[in-house]
CSV table of C-alpha atoms in Angstrom, one decimal:
chain,number,residue,atom,x,y,z
A,1,MET,CA,168.7,-13.3,84.9
A,2,THR,CA,171.4,-10.9,85.8
A,3,ASP,CA,171.6,-7.9,88.1
A,4,PRO,CA,171.1,-4.6,86.4
A,5,SER,CA,174.8,-4.1,87.2
A,6,THR,CA,177.4,-4.6,84.5
A,7,THR,CA,177.9,-8.2,83.5
A,8,ARG,CA,181.4,-9.5,82.6
A,9,THR,CA,182.9,-12.8,81.6
A,10,GLY,CA,185.6,-14.1,83.9
A,11,THR,CA,187.9,-17.0,84.1
A,12,GLY,CA,185.5,-18.8,86.4
A,13,PRO,CA,181.8,-19.2,86.8
A,14,ALA,CA,179.5,-17.3,89.0
A,15,SER,CA,178.3,-20.7,90.3
A,16,ALA,CA,180.0,-24.1,90.3
A,17,PRO,CA,178.0,-27.1,89.1
A,18,ALA,CA,175.5,-28.1,91.8
A,19,PRO,CA,175.5,-31.5,93.5
A,20,THR,CA,172.8,-33.9,92.3
A,21,ARG,CA,170.9,-33.5,95.6
A,22,ARG,CA,170.9,-30.0,97.1
A,23,GLY,CA,168.4,-30.7,99.8
A,24,PRO,CA,170.6,-32.8,102.1
A,25,VAL,CA,173.5,-30.4,101.6
A,26,VAL,CA,171.3,-27.4,102.5
A,27,ALA,CA,170.2,-29.2,105.6
A,28,ALA,CA,173.8,-29.8,106.6
A,29,LEU,CA,174.7,-26.2,106.0
A,30,MET,CA,171.8,-25.0,108.2
A,31,LEU,CA,172.8,-27.4,110.9
A,32,GLY,CA,176.4,-26.2,110.7
A,33,MET,CA,175.3,-22.6,110.8
A,34,GLY,CA,173.1,-23.3,113.7
A,35,LEU,CA,175.9,-24.9,115.7
A,36,ALA,CA,178.2,-21.9,115.1
A,37,ALA,CA,175.6,-19.3,116.0
A,38,LEU,CA,174.3,-21.2,119.0
A,39,ASP,CA,177.7,-21.6,120.7
A,40,GLY,CA,178.3,-17.9,120.5
A,41,THR,CA,175.5,-17.2,123.0
A,42,ILE,CA,174.4,-20.4,124.7
A,43,VAL,CA,177.1,-20.2,127.4
A,44,SER,CA,176.0,-16.8,128.7
A,45,THR,CA,173.1,-17.8,131.0
A,46,ALA,CA,175.0,-20.9,132.3
A,47,VAL,CA,177.9,-18.9,133.7
A,48,PRO,CA,176.8,-19.0,137.4
A,49,GLN,CA,176.6,-22.9,137.2
A,50,ILE,CA,179.9,-23.1,135.4
A,51,VAL,CA,181.7,-20.8,137.8
A,52,GLY,CA,180.1,-22.6,140.8
A,53,ASP,CA,181.4,-25.9,139.5
A,54,LEU,CA,184.8,-24.9,138.1
A,55,GLY,CA,185.6,-21.6,139.8
A,56,GLY,CA,187.5,-18.9,137.8
A,57,LEU,CA,185.1,-16.0,138.2
A,58,ALA,CA,187.8,-13.5,137.4
A,59,VAL,CA,188.5,-15.0,133.9
A,60,PHE,CA,185.1,-16.3,132.9
A,61,SER,CA,184.7,-13.6,130.2
A,62,TRP,CA,187.3,-15.5,128.2
A,63,LEU,CA,184.7,-18.2,127.6
A,64,PHE,CA,183.2,-15.8,125.1
A,65,SER,CA,186.3,-13.8,124.1
A,66,GLY,CA,188.3,-16.9,123.4
A,67,TYR,CA,185.7,-18.4,121.1
A,68,LEU,CA,185.2,-15.0,119.3
A,69,LEU,CA,188.9,-14.6,118.8
A,70,ALA,CA,189.4,-18.0,117.3
A,71,VAL,CA,186.5,-17.6,115.0
A,72,THR,CA,187.5,-14.2,113.8
A,73,VAL,CA,191.2,-14.6,113.2
A,74,THR,CA,190.8,-18.0,111.4
A,75,LEU,CA,188.1,-16.8,108.9
A,76,PRO,CA,190.6,-15.5,106.2
A,77,VAL,CA,192.8,-18.6,106.6
A,78,TYR,CA,189.8,-21.0,106.0
A,79,GLY,CA,188.7,-18.9,103.1
A,80,LYS,CA,192.0,-19.3,101.3
A,81,LEU,CA,192.2,-23.0,102.2
A,82,SER,CA,188.7,-23.6,100.7
A,83,ASP,CA,189.7,-21.9,97.5
A,84,THR,CA,193.0,-23.9,97.4
A,85,PHE,CA,191.8,-27.4,98.4
A,86,GLY,CA,188.1,-27.2,98.0
A,87,ARG,CA,185.1,-26.5,100.3
A,88,LYS,CA,184.4,-30.1,101.3
A,89,PRO,CA,187.6,-31.0,103.1
A,90,VAL,CA,187.7,-27.6,104.9
A,91,LEU,CA,184.1,-27.9,106.1
A,92,ILE,CA,184.6,-31.5,107.2
A,93,ALA,CA,187.8,-30.5,109.1
A,94,GLY,CA,185.8,-27.6,110.7
A,95,VAL,CA,183.0,-29.8,111.8
A,96,VAL,CA,185.3,-32.4,113.3
A,97,LEU,CA,187.4,-29.7,115.1
A,98,PHE,CA,184.2,-28.1,116.4
A,99,LEU,CA,182.9,-31.4,117.7
A,100,LEU,CA,186.2,-32.3,119.3
A,101,GLY,CA,186.2,-28.9,121.0
A,102,SER,CA,182.6,-29.5,122.2
A,103,LEU,CA,183.6,-32.9,123.7
A,104,LEU,CA,186.6,-31.5,125.4
A,105,CYS,CA,184.6,-28.6,126.8
A,106,ALA,CA,182.1,-31.1,128.3
A,107,ALA,CA,185.1,-32.9,130.0
A,108,ALA,CA,186.8,-29.7,131.3
A,109,TRP,CA,188.1,-30.0,134.8
A,110,ASN,CA,188.8,-26.3,135.6
A,111,MET,CA,188.1,-22.8,134.0
A,112,ALA,CA,191.5,-22.7,132.3
A,113,SER,CA,190.9,-26.0,130.5
A,114,LEU,CA,187.4,-24.9,129.5
A,115,ILE,CA,188.7,-21.7,128.0
A,116,ALA,CA,191.3,-23.6,126.1
A,117,PHE,CA,188.8,-26.0,124.7
A,118,ARG,CA,186.4,-23.1,123.8
A,119,VAL,CA,189.3,-21.8,121.6
A,120,VAL,CA,189.4,-25.2,119.9
A,121,GLN,CA,185.7,-24.9,119.3
A,122,GLY,CA,186.2,-21.5,117.8
A,123,LEU,CA,188.9,-22.8,115.5
A,124,GLY,CA,186.2,-25.1,114.1
A,125,GLY,CA,183.6,-22.4,114.2
A,126,GLY,CA,185.6,-20.2,111.9
A,127,ALA,CA,185.6,-22.9,109.2
A,128,LEU,CA,181.8,-23.4,109.7
A,129,GLN,CA,180.9,-19.8,109.3
A,130,GLY,CA,183.0,-18.9,106.2
A,131,THR,CA,182.7,-22.2,104.3
A,132,VAL,CA,178.9,-22.6,104.8
A,133,GLN,CA,178.3,-19.2,103.3
A,134,THR,CA,180.7,-20.0,100.4
A,135,ILE,CA,179.1,-23.3,99.6
A,136,ALA,CA,175.7,-21.7,99.7
A,137,ALA,CA,176.8,-19.3,96.9
A,138,ASP,CA,178.3,-22.3,95.0
A,139,LEU,CA,175.1,-24.3,95.1
A,140,TYR,CA,172.7,-21.7,93.8
A,141,PRO,CA,172.7,-19.4,90.8
A,142,LEU,CA,172.3,-15.6,91.3
A,143,LYS,CA,168.5,-15.7,90.9
A,144,GLU,CA,168.0,-18.3,93.6
A,145,ARG,CA,170.8,-17.2,96.0
A,146,PRO,CA,168.6,-15.0,98.3
A,147,LYS,CA,166.5,-18.0,99.2
A,148,ILE,CA,169.4,-20.0,100.7
A,149,GLN,CA,170.9,-16.9,102.3
A,150,ALA,CA,167.6,-16.1,103.9
A,151,LYS,CA,167.4,-19.6,105.3
A,152,LEU,CA,170.9,-19.3,106.7
A,153,SER,CA,170.0,-15.9,108.1
A,154,SER,CA,166.9,-17.3,109.8
A,155,VAL,CA,168.9,-20.1,111.4
A,156,TRP,CA,171.6,-17.7,112.6
A,157,ALA,CA,169.0,-15.3,114.0
A,158,ALA,CA,166.9,-18.0,115.7
A,159,SER,CA,170.0,-19.7,117.1
A,160,SER,CA,171.5,-16.5,118.5
A,161,VAL,CA,168.3,-15.5,120.2
A,162,ALA,CA,167.5,-19.1,121.4
A,163,GLY,CA,171.0,-19.6,122.7
A,164,PRO,CA,170.7,-17.9,126.1
A,165,ALA,CA,167.3,-19.6,126.8
A,166,ALA,CA,168.6,-23.0,125.8
A,167,GLY,CA,171.7,-22.6,128.0
A,168,GLY,CA,169.7,-21.6,131.0
A,169,LEU,CA,167.4,-24.6,130.6
A,170,LEU,CA,170.2,-27.1,130.2
A,171,ALA,CA,172.2,-25.6,133.1
A,172,GLY,CA,169.1,-25.4,135.4
A,173,TYR,CA,167.4,-28.7,134.7
A,174,ALA,CA,170.3,-31.0,133.5
A,175,ASP,CA,173.9,-30.0,133.8
A,176,TRP,CA,176.0,-27.2,132.1
A,177,ARG,CA,178.1,-29.9,130.3
A,178,TRP,CA,175.1,-30.8,128.2
A,179,ILE,CA,175.4,-27.3,126.6
A,180,PHE,CA,178.4,-28.8,124.7
A,181,LEU,CA,177.3,-32.4,124.5
A,182,ILE,CA,174.1,-31.4,122.6
A,183,ASN,CA,176.4,-30.4,119.7
A,184,LEU,CA,177.6,-34.0,119.1
A,185,PRO,CA,174.4,-35.6,117.6
A,186,VAL,CA,173.6,-32.4,115.6
A,187,GLY,CA,177.2,-32.1,114.3
A,188,LEU,CA,177.4,-35.8,113.4
A,189,VAL,CA,174.3,-35.6,111.3
A,190,ALA,CA,175.6,-32.6,109.5
A,191,LEU,CA,179.0,-34.3,109.0
A,192,TRP,CA,177.3,-37.4,107.5
A,193,LEU,CA,175.2,-35.3,105.1
A,194,ILE,CA,178.3,-33.4,104.0
A,195,VAL,CA,180.4,-36.5,103.4
A,196,ARG,CA,177.6,-38.4,101.6
A,197,HIS,CA,175.9,-35.6,99.5
A,198,LEU,CA,178.3,-32.7,98.9
A,199,LYS,CA,180.0,-33.3,95.5
A,200,GLU,CA,182.4,-30.6,94.3
A,201,PRO,CA,183.0,-30.1,90.6
A,202,ALA,CA,186.0,-32.0,89.3
A,203,ARG,CA,189.0,-30.1,88.1
A,204,THR,CA,189.2,-29.9,84.4
A,205,THR,CA,192.8,-28.8,83.9
A,206,PRO,CA,196.0,-29.7,85.7
A,207,ARG,CA,197.2,-27.4,88.4
A,208,ALA,CA,200.5,-26.8,90.1
A,209,PRO,CA,200.8,-28.1,93.7
A,210,ALA,CA,199.2,-25.7,96.1
A,211,ARG,CA,201.6,-23.6,98.3
A,212,ILE,CA,200.2,-22.6,101.6
A,213,ASP,CA,201.3,-19.3,103.1
A,214,TRP,CA,201.8,-20.6,106.6
A,215,ALA,CA,203.9,-17.5,107.6
A,216,GLY,CA,201.0,-15.2,106.5
A,217,ALA,CA,198.4,-17.4,108.3
A,218,LEU,CA,200.5,-17.2,111.5
A,219,ALA,CA,201.0,-13.4,111.1
A,220,ILE,CA,197.2,-12.8,110.6
A,221,PHE,CA,196.4,-15.0,113.6
A,222,ALA,CA,198.8,-13.2,115.9
A,223,THR,CA,197.8,-9.7,114.7
A,224,GLY,CA,194.1,-10.5,115.1
A,225,ALA,CA,194.6,-12.2,118.5
A,226,LEU,CA,196.4,-9.1,119.9
A,227,LEU,CA,194.0,-6.6,118.4
A,228,LEU,CA,190.8,-8.4,119.5
A,229,THR,CA,192.2,-9.1,122.9
A,230,ALA,CA,192.8,-5.4,123.3
A,231,LEU,CA,189.3,-4.5,122.1
A,232,VAL,CA,187.5,-7.3,124.1
A,233,GLN,CA,189.4,-6.9,127.4
A,234,GLY,CA,190.1,-3.1,127.3
A,235,GLY,CA,187.9,-1.3,129.9
A,236,VAL,CA,186.9,-4.7,131.4
A,237,ALA,CA,190.0,-6.5,132.6
A,238,TRP,CA,192.1,-3.4,132.7
A,239,PRO,CA,191.7,0.4,132.0
A,240,TRP,CA,191.9,1.6,128.4
A,241,LEU,CA,195.0,3.7,129.0
A,242,SER,CA,196.8,1.1,131.1
A,243,ALA,CA,200.0,-0.7,130.0
A,244,PRO,CA,198.3,-3.9,128.9
A,245,SER,CA,195.9,-2.1,126.6
A,246,LEU,CA,198.5,0.2,125.1
A,247,GLY,CA,201.0,-2.7,124.8
A,248,LEU,CA,198.5,-4.9,123.0
A,249,LEU,CA,197.4,-2.1,120.6
A,250,ALA,CA,201.0,-1.2,119.8
A,251,GLY,CA,201.9,-4.9,119.3
A,252,SER,CA,199.0,-5.4,117.0
A,253,ALA,CA,200.0,-2.4,115.0
A,254,VAL,CA,203.6,-3.7,114.6
A,255,LEU,CA,202.3,-7.2,113.7
A,256,GLY,CA,199.9,-5.7,111.2
A,257,ALA,CA,202.8,-4.0,109.4
A,258,VAL,CA,204.7,-7.3,109.5
A,259,THR,CA,201.6,-9.1,108.1
A,260,VAL,CA,201.4,-6.7,105.2
A,261,LEU,CA,205.1,-7.3,104.3
A,262,VAL,CA,204.7,-11.1,104.6
A,263,GLU,CA,201.6,-11.1,102.4
A,264,ARG,CA,203.1,-8.9,99.7
A,265,ARG,CA,206.0,-11.3,99.3
A,266,ALA,CA,203.9,-14.5,99.5
A,267,ALA,CA,203.3,-16.4,96.2
A,268,GLU,CA,199.8,-17.4,97.5
A,269,PRO,CA,198.9,-14.9,100.2
A,270,ILE,CA,196.1,-15.7,102.7
A,271,ILE,CA,194.6,-12.2,102.1
A,272,PRO,CA,195.5,-11.3,98.5
A,273,GLY,CA,196.0,-7.7,97.6
A,274,TRP,CA,193.1,-7.9,95.1
A,275,VAL,CA,190.6,-8.1,98.0
A,276,TRP,CA,191.3,-4.4,98.8
A,277,ARG,CA,192.2,-3.3,95.3
A,278,ARG,CA,188.9,-4.2,93.8
A,279,ARG,CA,186.4,-1.4,94.6
A,280,THR,CA,183.4,-3.7,94.9
A,281,ILE,CA,185.0,-6.1,97.5
A,282,SER,CA,186.7,-3.3,99.5
A,283,ALA,CA,183.4,-1.3,99.6
A,284,VAL,CA,181.4,-4.3,100.8
A,285,ASN,CA,184.1,-5.2,103.4
A,286,LEU,CA,183.9,-1.7,104.9
A,287,ALA,CA,180.1,-1.5,104.7
A,288,LEU,CA,179.7,-4.8,106.5
A,289,GLY,CA,182.4,-3.9,109.0
A,290,ALA,CA,180.1,-0.9,109.9
A,291,LEU,CA,177.2,-3.3,110.1
A,292,GLY,CA,179.1,-5.4,112.7
A,293,LEU,CA,179.7,-2.1,114.6
A,294,LEU,CA,176.0,-1.0,114.6
A,295,MET,CA,174.6,-4.5,115.4
A,296,VAL,CA,176.2,-4.3,118.9
A,297,ALA,CA,173.5,-1.7,119.9
A,298,PRO,CA,170.4,-4.0,119.5
A,299,THR,CA,172.0,-7.3,120.3
A,300,VAL,CA,174.1,-6.3,123.4
A,301,PHE,CA,172.4,-3.3,124.9
A,302,LEU,CA,168.7,-3.7,124.0
A,303,PRO,CA,168.2,-6.7,126.4
A,304,THR,CA,169.6,-4.6,129.2
A,305,TYR,CA,167.4,-1.7,128.3
A,306,ALA,CA,164.3,-3.9,128.2
A,307,GLN,CA,165.0,-5.4,131.6
A,308,SER,CA,166.4,-2.3,133.4
A,309,VAL,CA,164.2,0.4,131.9
A,310,LEU,CA,161.0,-1.3,130.9
A,311,GLY,CA,161.1,-3.8,133.8
A,312,LEU,CA,160.7,-6.9,131.7
A,313,GLY,CA,161.9,-10.4,132.5
A,314,PRO,CA,164.7,-12.1,130.5
A,315,ILE,CA,162.3,-14.0,128.3
A,316,ALA,CA,160.1,-11.0,127.5
A,317,ALA,CA,163.3,-9.0,126.8
A,318,GLY,CA,164.3,-11.7,124.4
A,319,PHE,CA,161.0,-11.3,122.6
A,320,VAL,CA,161.7,-7.5,122.1
A,321,LEU,CA,164.9,-8.4,120.4
A,322,SER,CA,163.5,-11.3,118.4
A,323,ALA,CA,161.2,-8.9,116.5
A,324,MET,CA,164.3,-8.0,114.5
A,325,THR,CA,165.0,-11.7,113.7
A,326,LEU,CA,161.5,-12.1,112.3
A,327,SER,CA,161.6,-9.4,109.8
A,328,TRP,CA,165.3,-9.7,108.7
A,329,PRO,CA,165.0,-13.1,106.9
A,330,VAL,CA,161.7,-12.1,105.3
A,331,SER,CA,163.2,-8.9,104.0
A,332,ALA,CA,166.3,-10.7,102.8
A,333,ALA,CA,164.3,-13.3,101.0
A,334,LEU,CA,162.3,-10.7,99.1
A,335,SER,CA,165.4,-8.5,98.4
A,336,ASN,CA,166.0,-10.1,95.0
A,337,ARG,CA,162.8,-8.5,93.8
A,338,VAL,CA,164.3,-5.1,94.6
A,339,TYR,CA,167.9,-5.6,93.5
A,340,THR,CA,167.0,-7.2,90.2
A,341,ARG,CA,165.2,-3.9,89.4
A,342,ILE,CA,167.5,-1.2,90.9
A,343,GLY,CA,170.8,-3.0,91.4
A,344,PHE,CA,172.7,-4.3,94.5
A,345,ARG,CA,174.2,-0.9,95.4
A,346,ARG,CA,170.9,1.0,95.4
A,347,THR,CA,169.1,-1.7,97.3
A,348,ALA,CA,171.8,-1.6,100.0
A,349,ILE,CA,171.6,2.2,100.1
A,350,LEU,CA,167.8,1.9,100.6
A,351,GLY,CA,168.3,-0.6,103.4
A,352,ILE,CA,171.0,1.3,105.3
A,353,SER,CA,169.1,4.6,105.0
A,354,GLY,CA,166.1,3.0,106.6
A,355,ALA,CA,168.3,1.5,109.4
A,356,LEU,CA,169.8,4.9,110.0
A,357,LEU,CA,166.3,6.5,110.5
A,358,VAL,CA,165.3,3.6,112.9
A,359,LEU,CA,168.4,4.0,115.0
A,360,LEU,CA,168.0,7.7,115.2
A,361,ALA,CA,164.4,7.2,116.3
A,362,PHE,CA,165.3,5.0,119.3
A,363,PRO,CA,166.5,7.9,121.5
A,364,LEU,CA,163.1,9.6,120.9
A,365,LEU,CA,161.2,6.8,122.6
A,366,PRO,CA,159.4,8.0,125.8
A,367,PHE,CA,160.6,7.1,129.2
A,368,PRO,CA,159.9,4.4,130.4
A,369,GLY,CA,157.7,3.6,127.4
A,370,LYS,CA,155.9,0.5,126.4
A,371,PRO,CA,157.5,-2.8,125.2
A,372,TRP,CA,155.8,-2.6,121.8
A,373,GLN,CA,157.6,0.6,121.0
A,374,PRO,CA,161.2,-0.8,120.9
A,375,ALA,CA,159.8,-4.0,119.4
A,376,LEU,CA,158.3,-2.1,116.5
A,377,LEU,CA,161.6,-0.3,115.9
A,378,MET,CA,163.4,-3.7,115.9
A,379,LEU,CA,160.9,-5.1,113.4
A,380,LEU,CA,161.7,-2.1,111.1
A,381,LEU,CA,165.4,-2.4,111.7
A,382,GLY,CA,165.4,-6.1,110.8
A,383,ALA,CA,163.5,-5.3,107.6
A,384,ALA,CA,166.0,-2.5,106.7
A,385,LEU,CA,169.1,-4.6,107.4
A,386,GLY,CA,167.7,-7.5,105.4
A,387,LEU,CA,167.7,-5.2,102.4
A,388,PHE,CA,171.2,-4.0,103.2
A,389,GLN,CA,173.3,-7.1,104.1
A,390,LEU,CA,172.0,-9.8,101.7
A,391,PRO,CA,172.3,-7.8,98.5
A,392,LEU,CA,175.9,-6.9,99.4
A,393,ILE,CA,176.9,-10.5,100.1
A,394,VAL,CA,175.1,-12.0,97.1
A,395,GLY,CA,176.4,-9.1,94.9
A,396,VAL,CA,180.1,-9.5,95.9
A,397,GLN,CA,180.0,-13.3,95.7
A,398,SER,CA,178.7,-12.9,92.1
A,399,THR,CA,181.6,-10.7,91.0
A,400,VAL,CA,184.3,-13.3,91.6
A,401,PRO,CA,184.9,-16.8,90.0
A,402,TYR,CA,184.6,-20.0,91.9
A,403,ARG,CA,188.3,-20.2,92.9
A,404,GLU,CA,188.2,-16.7,94.6
A,405,ARG,CA,184.8,-17.0,96.3
A,406,GLY,CA,186.0,-18.5,99.5
A,407,THR,CA,188.6,-15.8,100.1
A,408,THR,CA,186.1,-13.1,99.2
A,409,THR,CA,183.4,-14.4,101.5
A,410,ALA,CA,185.8,-14.9,104.3
A,411,SER,CA,187.1,-11.3,104.0
A,412,VAL,CA,183.5,-10.0,104.2
A,413,LEU,CA,182.7,-12.1,107.3
A,414,PHE,CA,186.1,-11.2,108.9
A,415,CYS,CA,185.4,-7.5,108.6
A,416,ARG,CA,181.9,-7.9,110.1
A,417,GLN,CA,183.4,-9.8,113.0
A,418,VAL,CA,186.1,-7.2,113.6
A,419,GLY,CA,183.4,-4.5,113.4
A,420,GLN,CA,181.4,-6.3,116.1
A,421,SER,CA,184.4,-6.5,118.4
A,422,VAL,CA,185.3,-2.8,117.9
A,423,GLY,CA,181.6,-1.9,118.5
A,424,ALA,CA,181.4,-3.9,121.7
A,425,ALA,CA,184.5,-2.1,123.1
A,426,LEU,CA,183.6,1.3,121.8
A,427,PHE,CA,179.9,1.3,122.8
A,428,GLY,CA,180.7,-0.3,126.1
A,429,ALA,CA,183.0,2.6,126.9
A,430,VAL,CA,180.3,5.1,125.7
A,431,ALA,CA,177.7,3.6,128.0
A,432,ASN,CA,179.9,3.4,131.0
A,433,GLY,CA,181.1,7.0,130.4
A,434,VAL,CA,177.5,8.2,130.3
A,435,LEU,CA,176.6,6.3,133.5
A,436,ALA,CA,179.7,7.6,135.3
A,437,ALA,CA,178.8,11.2,134.3
A,438,ARG,CA,175.2,10.9,135.5
A,439,LEU,CA,175.8,8.8,138.7
A,440,GLY,CA,179.4,9.6,139.6
A,441,GLY,CA,180.6,6.0,139.0
A,442,GLY,CA,179.6,2.5,138.2
A,443,ASP,CA,179.2,0.6,134.9
A,444,LEU,CA,176.3,-0.8,133.0
A,445,ASP,CA,176.6,-4.4,134.3
A,446,THR,CA,176.8,-3.2,138.0
A,447,LEU,CA,173.8,-1.0,137.7
A,448,ALA,CA,171.8,-3.6,135.8
A,449,ARG,CA,172.4,-6.0,138.7
A,450,ALA,CA,171.3,-3.3,141.2
A,451,LEU,CA,168.1,-2.9,139.3
A,452,ASP,CA,167.5,-6.6,139.6
A,453,ALA,CA,167.2,-6.2,143.3
A,454,PRO,CA,164.7,-3.3,143.6
A,455,GLU,CA,164.1,-4.0,147.3
A,456,SER,CA,167.5,-2.6,148.1
A,457,LEU,CA,166.8,0.8,146.5
A,458,THR,CA,164.5,3.7,147.3
A,459,ALA,CA,161.9,4.7,144.7
A,460,GLY,CA,164.0,7.8,143.8
A,461,ALA,CA,167.2,5.9,143.5
A,462,MET,CA,165.5,3.3,141.3
A,463,ASP,CA,164.1,6.0,139.0
A,464,GLY,CA,167.5,7.7,138.8
A,465,LEU,CA,169.2,4.4,137.8
A,466,ARG,CA,166.7,3.6,135.2
A,467,ARG,CA,167.0,7.1,133.7
A,468,ALA,CA,170.7,6.7,133.6
A,469,VAL,CA,170.6,3.4,131.8
A,470,ASP,CA,168.0,4.8,129.4
A,471,ALA,CA,170.4,7.7,128.6
A,472,ALA,CA,173.4,5.4,128.2
A,473,VAL,CA,171.5,3.1,125.7
A,474,ASP,CA,170.3,6.2,123.9
A,475,TYR,CA,173.9,7.3,123.3
A,476,VAL,CA,174.8,3.9,122.1
A,477,PHE,CA,172.0,3.9,119.5
A,478,VAL,CA,173.2,7.4,118.4
A,479,GLY,CA,176.6,5.8,117.9
A,480,ALA,CA,175.1,2.9,116.0
A,481,ALA,CA,173.4,5.5,113.8
A,482,GLY,CA,176.8,7.0,113.2
A,483,ALA,CA,178.0,3.5,112.0
A,484,ALA,CA,175.0,3.3,109.7
A,485,ALA,CA,175.9,6.7,108.3
A,486,LEU,CA,179.5,5.5,107.7
A,487,ALA,CA,178.2,2.5,105.8
A,488,LEU,CA,176.0,4.8,103.7
A,489,LEU,CA,178.9,7.1,103.0
A,490,VAL,CA,181.0,4.1,101.8
A,491,LEU,CA,178.3,2.9,99.4
A,492,LEU,CA,177.8,6.4,98.0
A,493,THR,CA,181.5,7.2,97.5
A,494,LEU,CA,183.4,3.9,97.1
A,495,ALA,CA,181.1,1.2,95.8
A,496,PRO,CA,180.7,1.1,92.0
A,497,ARG,CA,177.3,2.1,90.7
A,498,ARG,CA,176.9,-1.3,89.1
A,499,PHE,CA,178.5,-4.5,90.4
A,500,PRO,CA,180.6,-6.3,87.8
A,501,VAL,CA,178.6,-9.5,87.9
A,502,LEU,CA,180.1,-12.6,86.2
A,503,GLU,CA,177.9,-14.3,83.6
A,504,GLU,CA,176.0,-17.3,84.8
A,505,GLY,CA,177.3,-20.6,83.4
A,506,THR,CA,180.8,-19.6,82.5
A,507,ARG,CA,183.3,-22.3,83.3
A,508,ARG,CA,185.8,-22.1,86.1
A,509,GLU,CA,189.5,-22.3,85.6
A,510,ASP,CA,191.3,-24.8,87.7
């Protein structure tokens, strides 16, 4: 079976030979994906206990930012390393590094040490995210790939939603250090399964010794660190037009230019030029960058909306968001029935068009409304995004040979992560700007905390605050709709009508 898109023969296969037992390897991949997703959110509800024990309230946001930075900037590096040395050693190194970071986090003695060890965790998390997705594509032929990707999407969604609840339970009934110690048995099981059951195809032809572009890796890391620090901390730790923000943005621009020069001269660049010269890959990168941008609206702002405007508790607010995580994997698993008929590009266009309509419908919800109304929209949004994201990932992975798949997958995930960071900064500024205009000051976090203590407010003040938050989140969703429109424009103008899918079963060149 092939996609209706054009099929071509390449120097490598669309899928490498599968191990003799895929079940244990898939279990290991799901455990690894769950670890990476869980640690992105599990710390959030335990912050009061962590700060109470270690102090450092002024810098606690780096518990999240440091992890995000390390994951994002290392994705391209791990992608190239997995193509050069194989998936198995990179994944093993990532799991070991992640578990080492977890153990160190549990032993942290102050906030500075905890932040540093979260960065170590993130260095391992970058290997987990990219390599897990690449191995999933290696294990399964094109026809079966949506099944494994849907499983990974389910694990990611469930872990992301369950993270805050799990963190709160562990911090409230045990100790916040168990948030990190719980990773050890899960990670050790995943590591054992990988070492024992993951068998990569043997090389069939001699190959020259690999040359690692360490200068390019360092340049990418430095550029990404400066840019993401500016985006994550701007408007939070310092004003957008302050010297720190402008200095970081200028520094990232200069380092970006240096990175381009270094990569153009490297024999084996970390981010090869073909990633952006090939229409299919560049279009998917840009489209999924827009996906990262728009995902900030439901994942970051919807819980605040549910609690502040609808008056729900944290658990009920989580259920409103979880509606999206129910429909997304189901839609993704069924997407192959669509793209085998109409192609990857048209399926993705169908999905993002539906997402655009759902995002535009959110500001039309009544005030204050009923909880089922945003939950229904999230159910529809998850179904639409399942049709959008998975066909693009499966499609782009199927256009490259084995030896390029790690780099390609990492570039896609990297763009999505950068889009998420840009979205958090952009939409945070939008929401706070709307609140300042309506109330004469304050930001979303401050007002959300005020709404948690209704006894301190008059009925009129309470209603005014809720309407202000409602308006701020409405503007954010309009911005997310703009990101969806951008993704749609990329697919219509840049993506090829038919993805140049490699023939199944062609042999890879080593």
